[in-house]
CSV table of C-alpha atoms in Angstrom, one decimal:
chain,number,residue,atom,x,y,z
A,1,MET,CA,-87.1,-35.6,28.3
A,2,LEU,CA,-86.4,-33.7,25.1
A,3,ARG,CA,-89.4,-31.4,25.8
A,4,ASP,CA,-88.2,-30.7,29.3
A,5,LEU,CA,-84.6,-30.0,28.0
A,6,LEU,CA,-85.9,-27.5,25.5
A,7,TYR,CA,-88.1,-25.9,28.1
A,8,ALA,CA,-85.0,-25.6,30.4
A,9,ILE,CA,-83.0,-23.9,27.7
A,10,ARG,CA,-85.8,-21.5,26.9
A,11,LEU,CA,-86.3,-20.7,30.6
A,12,GLN,CA,-82.6,-20.0,31.2
A,13,SER,CA,-82.5,-17.7,28.1
A,14,LYS,CA,-85.3,-15.6,29.7
A,15,GLU,CA,-83.7,-15.5,33.1
A,16,TRP,CA,-80.3,-14.6,31.7
A,17,ARG,CA,-79.1,-12.7,34.8
A,18,TYR,CA,-79.5,-15.7,37.0
A,19,ALA,CA,-78.2,-18.1,34.4
A,20,GLY,CA,-75.2,-15.9,33.7
A,21,MET,CA,-74.2,-15.6,37.3
A,22,VAL,CA,-74.5,-19.4,37.8
A,23,MET,CA,-72.5,-20.2,34.7
A,24,LEU,CA,-69.8,-17.6,35.5
A,25,THR,CA,-69.4,-18.9,39.1
A,26,LEU,CA,-69.3,-22.5,37.9
A,27,ALA,CA,-66.8,-21.6,35.1
A,28,ILE,CA,-64.4,-20.0,37.6
A,29,CYS,CA,-64.7,-22.9,40.1
A,30,LEU,CA,-64.6,-25.7,37.5
A,31,GLY,CA,-61.7,-23.9,35.7
A,32,ALA,CA,-59.6,-24.0,38.9
A,33,ASN,CA,-60.4,-27.6,39.5
A,34,ILE,CA,-59.8,-28.7,35.9
A,35,ALA,CA,-56.4,-26.9,35.9
A,36,VAL,CA,-55.2,-28.3,39.2
A,37,PHE,CA,-56.5,-31.8,38.4
A,38,SER,CA,-54.6,-31.8,35.1
A,39,VAL,CA,-51.4,-30.9,36.9
A,40,VAL,CA,-52.0,-33.6,39.7
A,41,ARG,CA,-52.8,-36.2,37.1
A,42,GLY,CA,-49.9,-35.5,34.8
A,43,VAL,CA,-47.3,-35.2,37.7
A,44,VAL,CA,-48.6,-37.6,40.4
A,45,LEU,CA,-51.2,-40.0,39.2
A,46,GLU,CA,-50.0,-41.0,35.7
A,47,PRO,CA,-47.4,-43.8,35.5
A,48,LEU,CA,-44.0,-42.9,34.0
A,49,PRO,CA,-43.9,-43.0,30.2
A,50,VAL,CA,-41.9,-46.2,30.1
A,51,TYR,CA,-43.0,-49.8,29.6
A,52,ASP,CA,-44.7,-51.3,32.6
A,53,ALA,CA,-43.4,-48.5,34.8
A,54,ASP,CA,-45.2,-49.7,38.0
A,55,ARG,CA,-42.7,-52.6,38.1
A,56,ILE,CA,-39.6,-50.3,38.3
A,57,VAL,CA,-38.4,-49.6,41.8
A,58,LEU,CA,-35.8,-47.3,43.3
A,59,MET,CA,-33.3,-48.4,45.8
A,60,ALA,CA,-32.0,-45.4,47.8
A,61,ASN,CA,-29.6,-45.4,50.7
A,62,ARG,CA,-30.8,-43.2,53.6
A,63,TYR,CA,-29.0,-41.8,56.7
A,64,PRO,CA,-31.8,-40.1,58.6
A,65,LYS,CA,-29.7,-39.5,61.8
A,66,ALA,CA,-27.0,-37.8,59.6
A,67,GLY,CA,-29.5,-35.5,57.8
A,68,ALA,CA,-29.8,-37.6,54.7
A,69,GLU,CA,-33.3,-39.0,55.1
A,70,THR,CA,-34.6,-38.2,51.6
A,71,SER,CA,-31.6,-39.3,49.5
A,72,ASN,CA,-32.4,-40.9,46.1
A,73,GLN,CA,-28.9,-42.4,45.5
A,74,SER,CA,-26.9,-45.4,46.1
A,75,SER,CA,-23.3,-46.7,45.7
A,76,VAL,CA,-21.5,-48.7,43.1
A,77,GLY,CA,-20.6,-51.4,45.7
A,78,ASP,CA,-24.2,-51.8,46.7
A,79,TYR,CA,-25.2,-52.1,43.0
A,80,TYR,CA,-22.8,-55.0,42.3
A,81,ASP,CA,-23.7,-56.8,45.6
A,82,ARG,CA,-27.4,-56.6,44.8
A,83,LEU,CA,-27.0,-57.8,41.2
A,84,GLN,CA,-26.5,-61.4,42.5
A,85,ALA,CA,-28.3,-61.3,45.9
A,86,VAL,CA,-31.6,-59.6,45.0
A,87,THR,CA,-33.4,-62.3,43.0
A,88,ALA,CA,-36.8,-60.6,43.1
A,89,LEU,CA,-35.5,-58.2,40.4
A,90,GLU,CA,-35.2,-59.4,36.8
A,91,GLN,CA,-32.9,-56.5,35.8
A,92,GLN,CA,-31.0,-53.7,37.6
A,93,GLY,CA,-29.3,-50.6,36.4
A,94,MET,CA,-27.7,-47.3,37.5
A,95,PHE,CA,-27.6,-43.8,36.1
A,96,GLN,CA,-26.2,-40.4,36.8
A,97,PHE,CA,-27.0,-37.1,35.2
A,98,GLN,CA,-24.1,-35.4,33.4
A,99,ASN,CA,-23.6,-32.0,31.7
A,100,GLN,CA,-21.2,-32.1,28.8
A,101,THR,CA,-20.1,-29.5,26.3
A,102,VAL,CA,-21.2,-30.4,22.7
A,103,ASP,CA,-20.3,-28.5,19.6
A,104,THR,CA,-23.7,-27.7,17.9
A,105,ASN,CA,-23.4,-25.9,14.7
A,106,SER,CA,-19.7,-25.1,15.6
A,107,ILE,CA,-20.9,-23.4,18.8
A,108,PRO,CA,-20.0,-25.0,22.2
A,109,GLU,CA,-23.1,-25.7,24.2
A,110,GLN,CA,-23.8,-27.2,27.6
A,111,VAL,CA,-26.1,-30.2,27.1
A,112,ARG,CA,-27.9,-32.3,29.7
A,113,GLY,CA,-27.0,-36.0,29.4
A,114,MET,CA,-27.1,-39.2,31.3
A,115,ALA,CA,-24.5,-41.9,32.0
A,116,VAL,CA,-26.2,-45.3,32.3
A,117,THR,CA,-25.1,-48.9,32.8
A,118,PRO,CA,-25.5,-50.9,29.5
A,119,SER,CA,-28.4,-52.7,31.2
A,120,MET,CA,-30.5,-49.6,31.4
A,121,PHE,CA,-32.2,-49.7,28.0
A,122,PRO,CA,-33.1,-53.4,28.2
A,123,LEU,CA,-34.5,-52.7,31.7
A,124,LEU,CA,-36.7,-49.9,30.3
A,125,HIS,CA,-37.7,-52.1,27.3
A,126,ALA,CA,-36.5,-49.2,25.1
A,127,ARG,CA,-34.8,-49.6,21.8
A,128,PRO,CA,-33.1,-47.0,19.6
A,129,ALA,CA,-35.0,-46.0,16.5
A,130,ILE,CA,-31.7,-46.1,14.6
A,131,GLY,CA,-28.6,-48.1,15.4
A,132,ARG,CA,-28.2,-50.1,18.6
A,133,SER,CA,-28.1,-50.0,22.4
A,134,PHE,CA,-24.9,-50.3,24.4
A,135,LEU,CA,-23.2,-53.6,24.6
A,136,GLU,CA,-22.4,-55.1,28.0
A,137,SER,CA,-18.7,-54.9,27.2
A,138,GLU,CA,-19.0,-51.1,26.8
A,139,GLY,CA,-19.6,-50.8,30.5
A,140,GLU,CA,-15.9,-51.5,31.0
A,141,GLN,CA,-13.3,-48.8,31.3
A,142,GLY,CA,-11.5,-48.1,28.0
A,143,LYS,CA,-14.5,-49.2,25.9
A,144,GLU,CA,-17.1,-46.7,27.1
A,145,ARG,CA,-16.6,-43.9,24.5
A,146,LYS,CA,-19.9,-44.5,22.9
A,147,VAL,CA,-23.0,-42.3,22.8
A,148,ILE,CA,-26.7,-42.6,22.0
A,149,LEU,CA,-28.4,-39.4,20.9
A,150,SER,CA,-31.9,-38.1,21.6
A,151,TYR,CA,-34.1,-37.6,18.6
A,152,ALA,CA,-34.0,-33.8,19.1
A,153,LEU,CA,-30.2,-33.6,19.3
A,154,TRP,CA,-29.9,-35.9,16.2
A,155,ARG,CA,-32.2,-33.6,14.2
A,156,GLU,CA,-30.4,-30.5,15.4
A,157,MET,CA,-26.8,-31.6,14.7
A,158,PHE,CA,-27.3,-34.0,11.8
A,159,ALA,CA,-30.6,-32.8,10.2
A,160,GLY,CA,-32.0,-36.3,10.5
A,161,ASP,CA,-29.2,-38.0,8.5
A,162,ARG,CA,-29.3,-41.7,9.3
A,163,ALA,CA,-25.6,-41.9,8.4
A,164,ALA,CA,-24.9,-40.1,11.6
A,165,VAL,CA,-24.7,-43.5,13.3
A,166,GLY,CA,-21.0,-44.5,13.2
A,167,ARG,CA,-19.7,-41.0,13.2
A,168,THR,CA,-17.8,-39.2,16.0
A,169,LEU,CA,-19.2,-36.7,18.4
A,170,ARG,CA,-17.0,-34.7,20.7
A,171,LEU,CA,-18.3,-34.4,24.3
A,172,SER,CA,-16.3,-32.0,26.5
A,173,GLY,CA,-13.4,-32.4,24.0
A,174,TYR,CA,-13.4,-36.2,24.0
A,175,PRO,CA,-14.4,-38.3,20.9
A,176,TYR,CA,-17.4,-40.6,21.3
A,177,MET,CA,-18.8,-42.8,18.5
A,178,ILE,CA,-22.5,-42.5,17.9
A,179,VAL,CA,-24.1,-45.9,18.0
A,180,GLY,CA,-27.8,-45.1,18.1
A,181,VAL,CA,-30.6,-42.6,18.1
A,182,MET,CA,-33.6,-42.9,20.4
A,183,PRO,CA,-37.2,-42.5,19.2
A,184,GLN,CA,-38.8,-39.1,19.4
A,185,SER,CA,-41.3,-40.2,22.0
A,186,PHE,CA,-38.7,-41.6,24.4
A,187,HIS,CA,-37.7,-39.9,27.6
A,188,PHE,CA,-36.8,-41.2,31.0
A,189,VAL,CA,-37.0,-39.3,34.3
A,190,ASN,CA,-35.9,-36.0,32.7
A,191,PRO,CA,-37.2,-35.0,29.2
A,192,LYS,CA,-34.2,-32.5,28.9
A,193,VAL,CA,-31.7,-35.4,28.6
A,194,ARG,CA,-30.3,-35.2,25.1
A,195,PHE,CA,-27.7,-38.0,25.0
A,196,TRP,CA,-26.7,-41.2,26.9
A,197,VAL,CA,-23.2,-42.6,27.5
A,198,PRO,CA,-22.2,-45.9,29.2
A,199,LEU,CA,-21.2,-46.0,32.9
A,200,ALA,CA,-17.8,-47.7,33.3
A,201,PHE,CA,-16.6,-48.4,36.9
A,202,SER,CA,-13.1,-49.3,38.1
A,203,ALA,CA,-12.4,-52.4,40.2
A,204,GLU,CA,-12.0,-50.1,43.2
A,205,GLN,CA,-15.4,-48.5,42.7
A,206,LYS,CA,-17.1,-51.8,42.5
A,207,LYS,CA,-15.9,-52.5,46.1
A,208,THR,CA,-16.8,-49.1,47.5
A,209,HIS,CA,-19.9,-48.5,49.6
A,210,HIS,CA,-21.7,-45.4,50.9
A,211,ASN,CA,-20.3,-43.0,48.2
A,212,ASN,CA,-23.8,-42.5,47.0
A,213,ASN,CA,-23.6,-40.6,43.7
A,214,TRP,CA,-25.7,-42.8,41.4
A,215,VAL,CA,-29.4,-43.7,41.1
A,216,HIS,CA,-30.0,-47.5,41.4
A,217,ILE,CA,-33.2,-48.9,39.9
A,218,GLY,CA,-34.5,-52.4,39.1
A,219,ARG,CA,-37.5,-54.1,37.4
A,220,LEU,CA,-39.5,-56.5,39.5
A,221,LYS,CA,-39.9,-60.1,38.2
A,222,PRO,CA,-43.5,-61.0,37.3
A,223,GLY,CA,-45.3,-61.8,40.6
A,224,ALA,CA,-42.5,-60.3,42.8
A,225,THR,CA,-43.3,-57.5,45.2
A,226,ILE,CA,-41.5,-54.4,46.6
A,227,GLU,CA,-41.6,-56.0,50.1
A,228,GLN,CA,-39.6,-59.0,48.8
A,229,VAL,CA,-37.0,-56.7,47.3
A,230,GLN,CA,-36.8,-54.8,50.6
A,231,GLN,CA,-36.2,-58.0,52.5
A,232,GLN,CA,-33.4,-59.1,50.2
A,233,VAL,CA,-31.8,-55.6,50.2
A,234,ASN,CA,-31.9,-55.6,54.0
A,235,ALA,CA,-30.2,-58.9,54.1
A,236,VAL,CA,-27.4,-57.6,51.8
A,237,ASN,CA,-27.0,-54.5,54.0
A,238,ALA,CA,-26.7,-56.7,57.1
A,239,MET,CA,-24.1,-58.9,55.5
A,240,ASN,CA,-22.1,-55.8,54.5
A,241,LEU,CA,-22.1,-54.5,58.1
A,242,ASP,CA,-20.3,-57.7,59.0
A,243,ARG,CA,-17.9,-57.5,56.0
A,244,TYR,CA,-16.8,-54.0,56.9
A,245,PRO,CA,-16.6,-53.8,60.7
A,246,ALA,CA,-14.6,-50.6,60.6
A,247,LEU,CA,-17.6,-48.7,59.2
A,248,ARG,CA,-20.2,-50.6,61.3
A,249,GLU,CA,-20.6,-48.2,64.2
A,250,VAL,CA,-20.6,-45.1,62.1
A,251,ILE,CA,-23.2,-46.5,59.7
A,252,ILE,CA,-25.5,-47.7,62.5
A,253,ASN,CA,-25.3,-44.4,64.3
A,254,ALA,CA,-26.3,-42.6,61.1
A,255,GLY,CA,-29.4,-44.8,60.9
A,256,PHE,CA,-28.4,-46.3,57.6
A,257,HIS,CA,-31.1,-48.2,55.7
A,258,THR,CA,-32.1,-48.7,52.1
A,259,ALA,CA,-35.6,-47.6,51.0
A,260,VAL,CA,-37.2,-49.6,48.2
A,261,GLU,CA,-40.0,-47.7,46.6
A,262,PRO,CA,-41.6,-47.0,43.2
A,263,LEU,CA,-39.3,-45.1,40.9
A,264,LYS,CA,-42.0,-42.4,40.4
A,265,ASN,CA,-41.2,-41.3,44.0
A,266,LEU,CA,-37.8,-40.1,42.7
A,267,LEU,CA,-39.6,-37.3,40.8
A,268,ILE,CA,-42.7,-36.5,42.9
A,269,ARG,CA,-41.6,-36.9,46.5
A,270,ASP,CA,-41.0,-33.2,47.0
A,271,VAL,CA,-44.2,-32.0,45.3
A,272,LYS,CA,-46.8,-34.7,45.8
A,273,ASN,CA,-48.2,-33.4,49.1
A,274,THR,CA,-48.2,-29.8,47.9
A,275,LEU,CA,-50.1,-30.7,44.8
A,276,TYR,CA,-52.7,-32.8,46.8
A,277,PHE,CA,-53.1,-29.8,49.2
A,278,LEU,CA,-53.6,-27.5,46.1
A,279,TRP,CA,-56.2,-29.9,44.7
A,280,ALA,CA,-58.0,-29.9,48.1
A,281,GLY,CA,-57.9,-26.1,48.0
A,282,ALA,CA,-59.5,-26.1,44.5
A,283,GLY,CA,-62.2,-28.4,45.8
A,284,PHE,CA,-62.9,-25.9,48.6
A,285,VAL,CA,-63.1,-23.1,45.9
A,286,LEU,CA,-65.8,-25.2,44.2
A,287,LEU,CA,-67.6,-25.8,47.5
A,288,ILE,CA,-67.5,-22.0,48.3
A,289,GLY,CA,-68.9,-21.3,44.8
A,290,LEU,CA,-71.8,-23.8,45.3
A,291,VAL,CA,-72.7,-22.4,48.7
A,292,ASN,CA,-72.8,-18.9,47.2
A,293,LEU,CA,-75.0,-20.2,44.4
A,294,ALA,CA,-77.2,-21.7,47.0
A,295,SER,CA,-78.4,-18.2,47.9
A,296,LEU,CA,-79.4,-17.6,44.3
A,297,VAL,CA,-81.2,-20.9,44.2
A,298,ILE,CA,-83.1,-20.1,47.3
A,299,ALA,CA,-84.2,-16.8,45.9
A,300,ARG,CA,-85.2,-18.2,42.6
A,301,SER,CA,-87.0,-21.2,44.2
A,302,SER,CA,-89.0,-18.8,46.4
A,303,ALA,CA,-90.1,-16.9,43.3
A,304,ARG,CA,-91.2,-20.2,41.6
A,305,VAL,CA,-93.1,-21.7,44.5
A,306,ARG,CA,-96.5,-20.7,42.9
A,307,GLU,CA,-95.4,-22.3,39.6
A,308,MET,CA,-94.3,-25.6,41.3
A,309,GLY,CA,-97.5,-25.7,43.4
A,310,THR,CA,-99.6,-25.3,40.2
A,311,ARG,CA,-97.6,-28.1,38.5
A,312,ILE,CA,-98.4,-30.4,41.5
A,313,ALA,CA,-102.0,-29.4,41.4
A,314,LEU,CA,-102.2,-30.3,37.7
A,315,GLY,CA,-100.9,-33.8,38.4
A,316,ALA,CA,-97.1,-33.5,38.1
A,317,ASP,CA,-95.3,-36.1,40.3
A,318,THR,CA,-92.0,-35.7,42.2
A,319,TRP,CA,-90.0,-37.4,39.5
A,320,GLN,CA,-91.2,-35.1,36.7
A,321,ILE,CA,-90.5,-32.0,38.8
A,322,GLY,CA,-87.2,-33.3,39.9
A,323,ARG,CA,-86.2,-34.1,36.3
A,324,GLN,CA,-87.2,-30.7,35.1
A,325,ILE,CA,-85.2,-29.0,37.9
A,326,PHE,CA,-82.1,-31.2,37.2
A,327,LEU,CA,-82.2,-30.4,33.5
A,328,GLU,CA,-82.4,-26.7,34.2
A,329,ASN,CA,-79.3,-26.9,36.5
A,330,PHE,CA,-77.5,-29.4,34.2
A,331,VAL,CA,-77.8,-27.0,31.2
A,332,LEU,CA,-76.2,-24.2,33.3
A,333,SER,CA,-73.5,-26.6,34.6
A,334,LEU,CA,-72.7,-27.9,31.2
A,335,VAL,CA,-72.2,-24.5,29.8
A,336,GLY,CA,-70.2,-23.6,32.9
A,337,CYS,CA,-68.0,-26.7,32.3
A,338,ALA,CA,-67.4,-25.8,28.7
A,339,VAL,CA,-66.3,-22.3,29.8
A,340,GLY,CA,-64.4,-23.8,32.7
A,341,LEU,CA,-62.3,-25.9,30.3
A,342,VAL,CA,-61.3,-22.8,28.5
A,343,ALA,CA,-60.6,-21.1,31.8
A,344,GLY,CA,-58.6,-24.1,33.0
A,345,PHE,CA,-56.4,-23.9,29.9
A,346,GLY,CA,-55.9,-20.2,30.7
A,347,VAL,CA,-55.0,-21.0,34.3
A,348,LEU,CA,-52.4,-23.5,33.1
A,349,GLN,CA,-50.8,-20.9,30.9
A,350,ALA,CA,-50.9,-18.4,33.8
A,351,LEU,CA,-49.2,-20.9,36.1
A,352,SER,CA,-46.4,-21.4,33.5
A,353,ALA,CA,-45.5,-17.8,34.0
A,354,VAL,CA,-45.0,-18.3,37.8
A,355,GLY,CA,-42.8,-21.3,37.7
A,356,LEU,CA,-45.0,-24.2,36.7
A,357,GLN,CA,-42.3,-25.4,34.3
A,358,GLU,CA,-40.1,-26.2,37.2
A,359,LEU,CA,-42.4,-29.0,38.3
A,360,PRO,CA,-41.2,-32.6,37.4
A,361,ARG,CA,-43.1,-34.2,34.5
A,362,ILE,CA,-44.7,-30.9,33.5
A,363,ASP,CA,-44.4,-31.8,29.9
A,364,GLU,CA,-46.9,-34.5,30.5
A,365,VAL,CA,-49.6,-32.1,31.8
A,366,ARG,CA,-52.4,-31.5,29.3
A,367,ILE,CA,-56.1,-31.2,29.1
A,368,ASP,CA,-57.2,-34.4,27.5
A,369,ALA,CA,-60.3,-36.7,27.4
A,370,ILE,CA,-59.8,-37.8,31.0
A,371,VAL,CA,-59.6,-34.2,32.2
A,372,VAL,CA,-62.7,-33.3,30.2
A,373,LEU,CA,-64.6,-36.3,31.7
A,374,PHE,CA,-63.4,-35.1,35.2
A,375,GLY,CA,-64.8,-31.6,34.5
A,376,LEU,CA,-68.1,-33.1,33.2
A,377,ALA,CA,-68.4,-35.3,36.3
A,378,VAL,CA,-67.9,-32.4,38.6
A,379,ALA,CA,-70.4,-30.4,36.6
A,380,ILE,CA,-73.0,-33.1,37.0
A,381,LEU,CA,-72.4,-33.4,40.7
A,382,SER,CA,-72.7,-29.6,41.0
A,383,SER,CA,-76.1,-29.7,39.2
A,384,LEU,CA,-77.2,-32.5,41.5
A,385,PHE,CA,-76.3,-30.4,44.5
A,386,LEU,CA,-78.3,-27.4,43.2
A,387,THR,CA,-81.2,-29.8,42.3
A,388,LEU,CA,-81.3,-31.3,45.8
A,389,LEU,CA,-81.4,-27.8,47.3
A,390,HIS,CA,-84.2,-26.8,44.9
A,391,ALA,CA,-86.0,-29.9,45.7
A,392,LEU,CA,-86.4,-28.9,49.3
A,393,PHE,CA,-88.9,-26.3,48.2
A,394,VAL,CA,-91.1,-28.7,46.2
A,395,SER,CA,-91.1,-31.6,48.6
A,396,ARG,CA,-94.5,-31.9,50.3
A,397,LEU,CA,-95.6,-28.7,48.5
A,398,SER,CA,-99.3,-28.0,47.6
A,399,LEU,CA,-100.8,-25.2,45.7
A,400,SER,CA,-102.6,-23.9,48.8
A,401,THR,CA,-99.4,-23.9,50.8
A,402,ALA,CA,-97.5,-22.1,48.0
A,403,VAL,CA,-100.2,-19.3,47.7
A,404,ARG,CA,-100.4,-18.9,51.5
A,405,GLU,CA,-96.6,-18.7,52.0
A,406,ILE,CA,-96.1,-16.2,49.2
A,407,GLY,CA,-99.0,-14.1,50.3
A,408,ARG,CA,-97.6,-14.0,53.8
A,409,THR,CA,-94.0,-13.0,53.2
A,410,GLY,CA,-93.3,-12.7,49.5
A,411,ALA,CA,-89.9,-14.3,50.1
A,412,GLY,CA,-90.7,-18.0,50.2
A,413,GLY,CA,-91.9,-18.3,53.8
A,414,ARG,CA,-90.5,-20.3,56.7
A,415,ARG,CA,-89.0,-23.0,54.5
A,416,SER,CA,-86.7,-20.6,52.7
A,417,THR,CA,-85.9,-18.7,55.9
A,418,TRP,CA,-84.3,-21.7,57.7
A,419,ILE,CA,-82.5,-22.9,54.6
A,420,ARG,CA,-81.1,-19.4,54.0
A,421,ARG,CA,-79.8,-19.4,57.6
A,422,LEU,CA,-78.1,-22.7,57.0
A,423,VAL,CA,-76.4,-21.3,53.9
A,424,VAL,CA,-75.2,-18.2,55.8
A,425,MET,CA,-73.8,-20.5,58.5
A,426,ALA,CA,-72.0,-22.6,55.9
A,427,GLN,CA,-70.5,-19.4,54.3
């Protein structure tokens, strides 16, 4: 195997024009696939960066006949009704994005924040690095003037001073007491969120339905399923239709229902199909590249018919020849993969310039070990494809046949002619 590998390297260094074209083509095709796969993996395939994220579900009120078929939000009244009735969930919480003015270095600045029910951090299994989470009592009006800072905002405003906990921070002119600082690695849904404050609802809000301005999530109990949650939520909705008959006809005509789905859908619903389509497109780029390389393989194989016939005449079996051909293609594919990784990183940088940063979860996109293994797997499959194509020329080949076909056409004979026609058809 080592002897064959060294021979393959030596052969490719001599045929540098052919080798360079194969490596360049594979580098471009693999670079596109690596870049797109890293985006698809980071945005769509990877779970959210919170504890046991697959057990967190979103409950969203939808009104498809009224044009609200992709809503992600729910109402406060629904939240309090489901707290008791939906037993398949071990914890529930609500949140809402907020922009507040914060004085950073004596300069007012609009900062992205999130208002959450006190149950949110226990639901996420997240604890502050300094200080504490919100108390349940701080979800009541009059007691909600507390704030938890992100690690970045804490470093920016207080230079990492642990004594910041207990001090006052003014948000949009109102004083909030700092009770905690989250770890540097923590972010939920939106990495740009820099502070959290408690959600406090009035008695009237707790009875109000269909004013959908908050996102309602829950964590499944061990062994519970999304289908069980859906059934229990449907039962609560049916009960509320009877409790509020004045709204019944309007709500039914709007097609009201609550969709229970994985929380990740909140982020990727609008981009998932587009990214899968882009991934399929990158796959076709690779396919086009391989079909184009097939023409080079045919020409090179035709020129090597005499060599392969001689090998067979000297006693080489099919496995030995196949191994040699695979190693030759694998060397080219491996180098193409290495260059493709560099090209993939460049493609990601280029995509950033045309709006890639607007994608959700884009901060989680990176070229890591999984992406490298994906590129290596595609490179191996590519080398197998080229090997199988090359093998068509050595199967059932004898020295006399090789000499006769080369003497007749100088271009590989009938065998190369019909394969070349197939390649042209595929192109």
